[in-house]
Short mmCIF file of N, CA and C in Angstrom, two decimals:
data_model
loop_
_atom_site.label_atom_id
_atom_site.label_comp_id
_atom_site.label_asym_id
_atom_site.label_seq_id
_atom_site.Cartn_x
_atom_site.Cartn_y
_atom_site.Cartn_z
N MET A 1 93.13 65.83 131.88
CA MET A 1 93.65 65.84 130.54
C MET A 1 92.60 65.36 129.53
N ARG A 2 91.79 64.40 129.98
CA ARG A 2 90.74 63.87 129.07
C ARG A 2 89.75 65.01 128.72
N ALA A 3 89.37 65.81 129.73
CA ALA A 3 88.44 66.90 129.49
C ALA A 3 89.03 67.89 128.51
N TRP A 4 90.31 68.22 128.68
CA TRP A 4 90.98 69.16 127.78
C TRP A 4 91.00 68.65 126.36
N ARG A 5 91.39 67.39 126.19
CA ARG A 5 91.45 66.81 124.86
C ARG A 5 90.09 66.71 124.20
N ASN A 6 89.09 66.34 124.99
CA ASN A 6 87.72 66.29 124.44
C ASN A 6 87.26 67.68 124.02
N TYR A 7 87.62 68.71 124.77
CA TYR A 7 87.30 70.07 124.40
C TYR A 7 87.98 70.45 123.08
N VAL A 8 89.28 70.18 122.99
CA VAL A 8 90.04 70.57 121.78
C VAL A 8 89.46 69.91 120.55
N VAL A 9 89.27 68.59 120.60
CA VAL A 9 88.75 67.90 119.45
C VAL A 9 87.29 68.27 119.19
N GLY A 10 86.47 68.29 120.24
CA GLY A 10 85.06 68.61 120.08
C GLY A 10 84.82 70.00 119.54
N SER A 11 85.54 70.96 120.03
CA SER A 11 85.34 72.34 119.55
C SER A 11 85.80 72.48 118.09
N SER A 12 86.88 71.79 117.73
CA SER A 12 87.36 71.81 116.35
C SER A 12 86.32 71.17 115.41
N LEU A 13 85.80 70.03 115.81
CA LEU A 13 84.77 69.36 115.00
C LEU A 13 83.51 70.19 114.89
N LEU A 14 83.10 70.79 116.00
CA LEU A 14 81.90 71.63 115.97
C LEU A 14 82.09 72.81 115.01
N GLU A 15 83.21 73.49 115.13
CA GLU A 15 83.45 74.63 114.25
C GLU A 15 83.53 74.18 112.79
N TYR A 16 84.18 73.04 112.52
CA TYR A 16 84.27 72.53 111.16
C TYR A 16 82.89 72.25 110.57
N HIS A 17 82.03 71.57 111.32
CA HIS A 17 80.71 71.25 110.82
C HIS A 17 79.83 72.48 110.63
N LEU A 18 79.87 73.42 111.56
CA LEU A 18 79.11 74.65 111.42
C LEU A 18 79.59 75.44 110.19
N HIS A 19 80.87 75.49 110.01
CA HIS A 19 81.47 76.16 108.82
C HIS A 19 81.02 75.47 107.55
N ARG A 20 81.14 74.16 107.51
CA ARG A 20 80.80 73.37 106.32
C ARG A 20 79.33 73.59 105.94
N GLU A 21 78.44 73.57 106.93
CA GLU A 21 77.01 73.77 106.64
C GLU A 21 76.73 75.13 106.02
N LEU A 22 77.34 76.17 106.57
CA LEU A 22 77.18 77.53 106.00
C LEU A 22 77.81 77.61 104.63
N GLN A 23 78.97 77.02 104.47
CA GLN A 23 79.68 77.06 103.19
C GLN A 23 78.84 76.34 102.13
N ASP A 24 78.38 75.14 102.42
CA ASP A 24 77.62 74.34 101.45
C ASP A 24 76.30 75.00 101.08
N ALA A 25 75.59 75.50 102.07
CA ALA A 25 74.23 76.01 101.82
C ALA A 25 74.22 77.48 101.34
N HIS A 26 75.21 78.27 101.74
CA HIS A 26 75.16 79.71 101.47
C HIS A 26 76.46 80.30 100.93
N ASP A 27 77.46 79.44 100.70
CA ASP A 27 78.77 79.92 100.24
C ASP A 27 79.32 81.02 101.15
N LEU A 28 79.20 80.77 102.45
CA LEU A 28 79.60 81.75 103.47
C LEU A 28 80.43 81.04 104.54
N ALA A 29 81.59 81.58 104.85
CA ALA A 29 82.42 81.03 105.88
C ALA A 29 81.85 81.40 107.26
N LEU A 30 82.08 80.50 108.24
CA LEU A 30 81.60 80.76 109.58
C LEU A 30 82.15 82.07 110.15
N ALA A 31 83.44 82.32 109.91
CA ALA A 31 84.07 83.56 110.40
C ALA A 31 83.41 84.79 109.77
N ASP A 32 83.05 84.69 108.51
CA ASP A 32 82.39 85.83 107.83
C ASP A 32 80.97 85.99 108.35
N TYR A 33 80.29 84.87 108.60
CA TYR A 33 78.95 84.91 109.18
C TYR A 33 78.99 85.67 110.52
N GLU A 34 79.98 85.38 111.35
CA GLU A 34 80.10 86.03 112.66
C GLU A 34 80.27 87.53 112.51
N ILE A 35 80.99 87.97 111.51
CA ILE A 35 81.15 89.42 111.27
C ILE A 35 79.83 90.02 110.85
N LEU A 36 79.12 89.37 109.96
CA LEU A 36 77.81 89.89 109.53
C LEU A 36 76.83 89.98 110.69
N VAL A 37 76.85 88.99 111.56
CA VAL A 37 75.98 89.00 112.74
C VAL A 37 76.29 90.19 113.62
N ARG A 38 77.57 90.41 113.92
CA ARG A 38 77.96 91.53 114.78
C ARG A 38 77.50 92.85 114.21
N LEU A 39 77.66 93.04 112.89
CA LEU A 39 77.21 94.27 112.26
C LEU A 39 75.70 94.39 112.32
N ALA A 40 74.99 93.33 112.07
CA ALA A 40 73.53 93.35 112.07
C ALA A 40 72.95 93.64 113.44
N GLU A 41 73.68 93.31 114.48
CA GLU A 41 73.21 93.54 115.85
C GLU A 41 73.24 95.02 116.24
N ARG A 42 73.95 95.83 115.48
CA ARG A 42 74.02 97.26 115.78
C ARG A 42 72.86 97.99 115.11
N ALA A 43 72.33 98.98 115.80
CA ALA A 43 71.18 99.72 115.28
C ALA A 43 71.50 100.32 113.91
N ASP A 44 72.70 100.81 113.71
CA ASP A 44 73.07 101.43 112.45
C ASP A 44 73.87 100.48 111.56
N SER A 45 73.96 99.21 111.94
CA SER A 45 74.65 98.16 111.16
C SER A 45 76.09 98.51 110.84
N ARG A 46 76.76 99.16 111.78
CA ARG A 46 78.16 99.55 111.57
C ARG A 46 78.97 99.41 112.84
N MET A 47 80.25 99.14 112.69
CA MET A 47 81.18 99.09 113.83
C MET A 47 82.55 99.54 113.35
N ARG A 48 83.26 100.13 114.30
CA ARG A 48 84.67 100.43 114.01
C ARG A 48 85.38 99.11 113.81
N MET A 49 86.34 99.11 112.89
CA MET A 49 87.08 97.90 112.57
C MET A 49 87.77 97.32 113.82
N SER A 50 88.35 98.18 114.63
CA SER A 50 89.06 97.69 115.81
C SER A 50 88.10 97.05 116.81
N GLU A 51 86.90 97.64 116.96
CA GLU A 51 85.91 97.06 117.85
C GLU A 51 85.38 95.72 117.31
N LEU A 52 85.22 95.65 116.01
CA LEU A 52 84.77 94.42 115.37
C LEU A 52 85.79 93.30 115.60
N ALA A 53 87.06 93.60 115.45
CA ALA A 53 88.09 92.61 115.67
C ALA A 53 88.04 92.08 117.11
N ALA A 54 87.84 92.98 118.07
CA ALA A 54 87.72 92.55 119.48
C ALA A 54 86.50 91.68 119.68
N GLU A 55 85.40 92.05 119.07
CA GLU A 55 84.14 91.28 119.24
C GLU A 55 84.25 89.86 118.70
N VAL A 56 84.98 89.67 117.62
CA VAL A 56 85.09 88.33 117.05
C VAL A 56 86.39 87.63 117.46
N ALA A 57 87.08 88.22 118.43
CA ALA A 57 88.32 87.66 118.98
C ALA A 57 89.32 87.33 117.87
N SER A 58 89.60 88.34 117.04
CA SER A 58 90.52 88.18 115.96
C SER A 58 91.46 89.39 115.91
N SER A 59 92.50 89.29 115.10
CA SER A 59 93.42 90.40 114.95
C SER A 59 92.82 91.44 114.00
N LYS A 60 93.27 92.68 114.12
CA LYS A 60 92.81 93.72 113.25
C LYS A 60 93.15 93.41 111.79
N SER A 61 94.32 92.87 111.55
CA SER A 61 94.72 92.57 110.18
C SER A 61 93.88 91.46 109.58
N ARG A 62 93.55 90.45 110.36
CA ARG A 62 92.72 89.35 109.87
C ARG A 62 91.32 89.85 109.52
N VAL A 63 90.76 90.68 110.42
CA VAL A 63 89.44 91.21 110.17
C VAL A 63 89.47 92.13 108.95
N SER A 64 90.53 92.88 108.77
CA SER A 64 90.66 93.73 107.60
C SER A 64 90.61 92.91 106.32
N HIS A 65 91.30 91.77 106.31
CA HIS A 65 91.27 90.88 105.14
C HIS A 65 89.86 90.32 104.92
N GLN A 66 89.20 89.93 106.00
CA GLN A 66 87.82 89.42 105.89
C GLN A 66 86.91 90.51 105.32
N ILE A 67 87.04 91.69 105.85
CA ILE A 67 86.18 92.80 105.37
C ILE A 67 86.44 93.07 103.90
N SER A 68 87.70 92.97 103.45
CA SER A 68 87.99 93.17 102.05
C SER A 68 87.26 92.12 101.20
N ARG A 69 87.26 90.87 101.63
CA ARG A 69 86.55 89.81 100.90
C ARG A 69 85.05 90.08 100.90
N LEU A 70 84.51 90.42 102.06
CA LEU A 70 83.08 90.68 102.18
C LEU A 70 82.70 91.92 101.37
N GLN A 71 83.58 92.92 101.33
CA GLN A 71 83.32 94.10 100.55
C GLN A 71 83.29 93.75 99.05
N HIS A 72 84.22 92.96 98.62
CA HIS A 72 84.28 92.51 97.21
C HIS A 72 83.00 91.76 96.82
N ALA A 73 82.43 91.04 97.78
CA ALA A 73 81.20 90.28 97.54
C ALA A 73 79.95 91.16 97.67
N GLY A 74 80.14 92.42 98.08
CA GLY A 74 79.02 93.33 98.20
C GLY A 74 78.22 93.18 99.51
N LEU A 75 78.80 92.52 100.50
CA LEU A 75 78.10 92.25 101.74
C LEU A 75 78.35 93.33 102.80
N VAL A 76 79.49 93.99 102.71
CA VAL A 76 79.79 95.10 103.61
C VAL A 76 80.48 96.20 102.81
N GLN A 77 80.59 97.36 103.43
CA GLN A 77 81.39 98.43 102.86
C GLN A 77 82.19 99.08 103.97
N ARG A 78 83.24 99.74 103.61
CA ARG A 78 84.05 100.49 104.55
C ARG A 78 83.77 101.97 104.35
N ILE A 79 83.66 102.67 105.47
CA ILE A 79 83.54 104.12 105.38
C ILE A 79 84.40 104.72 106.47
N GLU A 80 84.97 105.87 106.16
CA GLU A 80 85.82 106.53 107.12
C GLU A 80 84.97 107.20 108.19
N CYS A 81 85.51 107.22 109.40
CA CYS A 81 84.82 107.84 110.50
C CYS A 81 84.92 109.37 110.33
N PRO A 82 83.79 110.07 110.28
CA PRO A 82 83.84 111.51 110.07
C PRO A 82 84.49 112.26 111.21
N SER A 83 84.43 111.73 112.44
CA SER A 83 84.99 112.46 113.57
C SER A 83 86.45 112.08 113.87
N ASP A 84 86.96 111.04 113.18
CA ASP A 84 88.33 110.58 113.43
C ASP A 84 88.89 110.08 112.11
N GLY A 85 89.83 110.82 111.56
CA GLY A 85 90.39 110.49 110.24
C GLY A 85 91.07 109.13 110.18
N ARG A 86 91.48 108.61 111.34
CA ARG A 86 92.15 107.29 111.34
C ARG A 86 91.14 106.15 111.48
N GLY A 87 89.92 106.45 111.93
CA GLY A 87 88.94 105.41 112.19
C GLY A 87 88.22 104.98 110.94
N VAL A 88 87.93 103.69 110.84
CA VAL A 88 87.19 103.17 109.71
C VAL A 88 86.06 102.29 110.23
N PHE A 89 84.91 102.43 109.64
CA PHE A 89 83.75 101.63 110.00
C PHE A 89 83.55 100.54 108.95
N ALA A 90 83.11 99.36 109.42
CA ALA A 90 82.57 98.32 108.53
C ALA A 90 81.06 98.48 108.63
N VAL A 91 80.39 98.49 107.49
CA VAL A 91 78.94 98.70 107.44
C VAL A 91 78.30 97.56 106.65
N LEU A 92 77.29 96.97 107.24
CA LEU A 92 76.52 95.92 106.58
C LEU A 92 75.70 96.51 105.45
N THR A 93 75.80 95.92 104.26
CA THR A 93 74.99 96.41 103.14
C THR A 93 73.63 95.70 103.15
N GLU A 94 72.74 96.19 102.31
CA GLU A 94 71.43 95.53 102.16
C GLU A 94 71.62 94.09 101.70
N ARG A 95 72.51 93.89 100.75
CA ARG A 95 72.77 92.51 100.29
C ARG A 95 73.35 91.66 101.40
N GLY A 96 74.22 92.22 102.22
CA GLY A 96 74.77 91.48 103.35
C GLY A 96 73.70 91.08 104.35
N ALA A 97 72.74 91.98 104.58
CA ALA A 97 71.64 91.66 105.50
C ALA A 97 70.77 90.55 104.91
N GLU A 98 70.57 90.55 103.62
CA GLU A 98 69.79 89.47 102.98
C GLU A 98 70.49 88.12 103.08
N VAL A 99 71.80 88.13 102.81
CA VAL A 99 72.57 86.88 102.94
C VAL A 99 72.52 86.37 104.37
N LEU A 100 72.68 87.24 105.32
CA LEU A 100 72.63 86.87 106.73
C LEU A 100 71.26 86.32 107.09
N GLU A 101 70.20 86.95 106.61
CA GLU A 101 68.84 86.47 106.91
C GLU A 101 68.61 85.07 106.36
N ARG A 102 69.16 84.75 105.21
CA ARG A 102 69.03 83.40 104.64
C ARG A 102 69.91 82.40 105.38
N ALA A 103 71.08 82.81 105.83
CA ALA A 103 72.04 81.89 106.46
C ALA A 103 71.71 81.62 107.93
N ALA A 104 71.10 82.58 108.61
CA ALA A 104 70.89 82.46 110.05
C ALA A 104 70.13 81.18 110.45
N PRO A 105 69.06 80.79 109.78
CA PRO A 105 68.38 79.55 110.18
C PRO A 105 69.26 78.29 110.04
N THR A 106 70.12 78.26 109.04
CA THR A 106 71.04 77.15 108.85
C THR A 106 71.99 77.07 110.06
N HIS A 107 72.54 78.22 110.45
CA HIS A 107 73.48 78.27 111.56
C HIS A 107 72.80 77.93 112.86
N ALA A 108 71.65 78.52 113.11
CA ALA A 108 70.93 78.26 114.37
C ALA A 108 70.56 76.78 114.48
N ASP A 109 70.09 76.19 113.37
CA ASP A 109 69.77 74.78 113.38
C ASP A 109 71.01 73.93 113.69
N GLY A 110 72.13 74.27 113.07
CA GLY A 110 73.38 73.54 113.32
C GLY A 110 73.82 73.64 114.76
N VAL A 111 73.81 74.82 115.34
CA VAL A 111 74.20 75.00 116.73
C VAL A 111 73.27 74.20 117.65
N ARG A 112 72.00 74.26 117.36
CA ARG A 112 71.03 73.52 118.17
C ARG A 112 71.27 72.02 118.06
N ARG A 113 71.34 71.52 116.84
CA ARG A 113 71.45 70.09 116.58
C ARG A 113 72.78 69.50 117.05
N LEU A 114 73.85 70.27 116.83
CA LEU A 114 75.20 69.74 117.09
C LEU A 114 75.72 70.02 118.50
N LEU A 115 75.07 70.93 119.24
CA LEU A 115 75.54 71.26 120.60
C LEU A 115 74.40 71.34 121.60
N ILE A 116 73.51 72.28 121.43
CA ILE A 116 72.49 72.55 122.44
C ILE A 116 71.62 71.34 122.77
N ASP A 117 71.19 70.60 121.76
CA ASP A 117 70.34 69.45 122.02
C ASP A 117 71.05 68.32 122.76
N LEU A 118 72.38 68.38 122.80
CA LEU A 118 73.14 67.35 123.53
C LEU A 118 73.23 67.65 125.02
N LEU A 119 72.86 68.86 125.42
CA LEU A 119 73.03 69.30 126.80
C LEU A 119 71.65 69.49 127.46
N ASP A 120 71.58 69.19 128.76
CA ASP A 120 70.36 69.53 129.49
C ASP A 120 70.46 71.00 129.89
N VAL A 121 69.44 71.54 130.49
CA VAL A 121 69.38 72.97 130.83
C VAL A 121 70.52 73.34 131.79
N GLU A 122 70.79 72.50 132.76
CA GLU A 122 71.87 72.77 133.72
C GLU A 122 73.23 72.79 133.01
N GLU A 123 73.46 71.84 132.10
CA GLU A 123 74.74 71.82 131.38
C GLU A 123 74.88 73.03 130.48
N GLN A 124 73.80 73.48 129.86
CA GLN A 124 73.85 74.69 129.05
C GLN A 124 74.24 75.89 129.89
N ALA A 125 73.68 76.00 131.10
CA ALA A 125 74.01 77.11 131.98
C ALA A 125 75.47 77.06 132.41
N ILE A 126 75.95 75.85 132.74
CA ILE A 126 77.34 75.69 133.16
C ILE A 126 78.27 76.08 132.02
N LEU A 127 77.97 75.59 130.84
CA LEU A 127 78.81 75.91 129.65
C LEU A 127 78.87 77.42 129.46
N GLY A 128 77.72 78.07 129.56
CA GLY A 128 77.66 79.53 129.42
C GLY A 128 78.52 80.25 130.46
N ARG A 129 78.43 79.80 131.69
CA ARG A 129 79.21 80.45 132.77
C ARG A 129 80.73 80.19 132.58
N VAL A 130 81.09 78.98 132.24
CA VAL A 130 82.51 78.66 132.05
C VAL A 130 83.10 79.53 130.96
N PHE A 131 82.41 79.61 129.82
CA PHE A 131 83.02 80.40 128.73
C PHE A 131 82.89 81.89 128.93
N ALA A 132 81.95 82.32 129.74
CA ALA A 132 81.93 83.75 130.12
C ALA A 132 83.19 84.06 130.93
N ARG A 133 83.57 83.16 131.83
CA ARG A 133 84.79 83.36 132.64
C ARG A 133 86.03 83.34 131.76
N VAL A 134 86.10 82.38 130.88
CA VAL A 134 87.27 82.29 129.97
C VAL A 134 87.37 83.56 129.14
N THR A 135 86.26 84.00 128.58
CA THR A 135 86.26 85.22 127.77
C THR A 135 86.67 86.44 128.58
N GLN A 136 86.14 86.52 129.80
CA GLN A 136 86.51 87.64 130.68
C GLN A 136 88.00 87.65 130.96
N ARG A 137 88.57 86.49 131.27
CA ARG A 137 89.98 86.43 131.59
C ARG A 137 90.85 86.74 130.36
N LEU A 138 90.48 86.23 129.19
CA LEU A 138 91.34 86.32 128.03
C LEU A 138 90.96 87.46 127.07
N GLY A 139 89.81 88.05 127.28
CA GLY A 139 89.28 89.04 126.33
C GLY A 139 90.19 90.20 126.00
N GLY A 140 90.99 90.64 126.92
CA GLY A 140 91.85 91.81 126.68
C GLY A 140 93.20 91.47 126.11
N ASP A 141 93.45 90.17 125.82
CA ASP A 141 94.79 89.77 125.40
C ASP A 141 94.96 89.71 123.88
N ARG A 142 93.98 90.19 123.08
CA ARG A 142 94.09 90.13 121.60
C ARG A 142 94.97 91.28 121.15
N GLY A 143 95.72 91.05 120.06
CA GLY A 143 96.61 92.08 119.58
C GLY A 143 96.40 92.53 118.22
#
């Protein structure tokens, strides 16, 4: 029970601090940063909305609201899929890529300072394996 409670509180605090650092330095929410990262990792900087929701472990409606905010800020755009009238892509804009490029060092530094530097190499590997298993087990349960 102690391990579970430490995880719940620790993960909430970690997410809060990472969010706060991005918000203060770049006026960017952690959840929005994660969307920009996923788009930037694609060769064509685009993903189907449904695939994006699965990648960030969120609902389609929540991601749709995020994309609307990001679109309003000029960081992404929506385009219809030419081969599927029902499909919609989220596409990273040039401005979105610039914002991400400025925010990435802040986020990487925070992750390193607030988590990675606290763990030795073996603990980092264990943490990676544990959450890979959790993700594998729960990954298909999003709605």
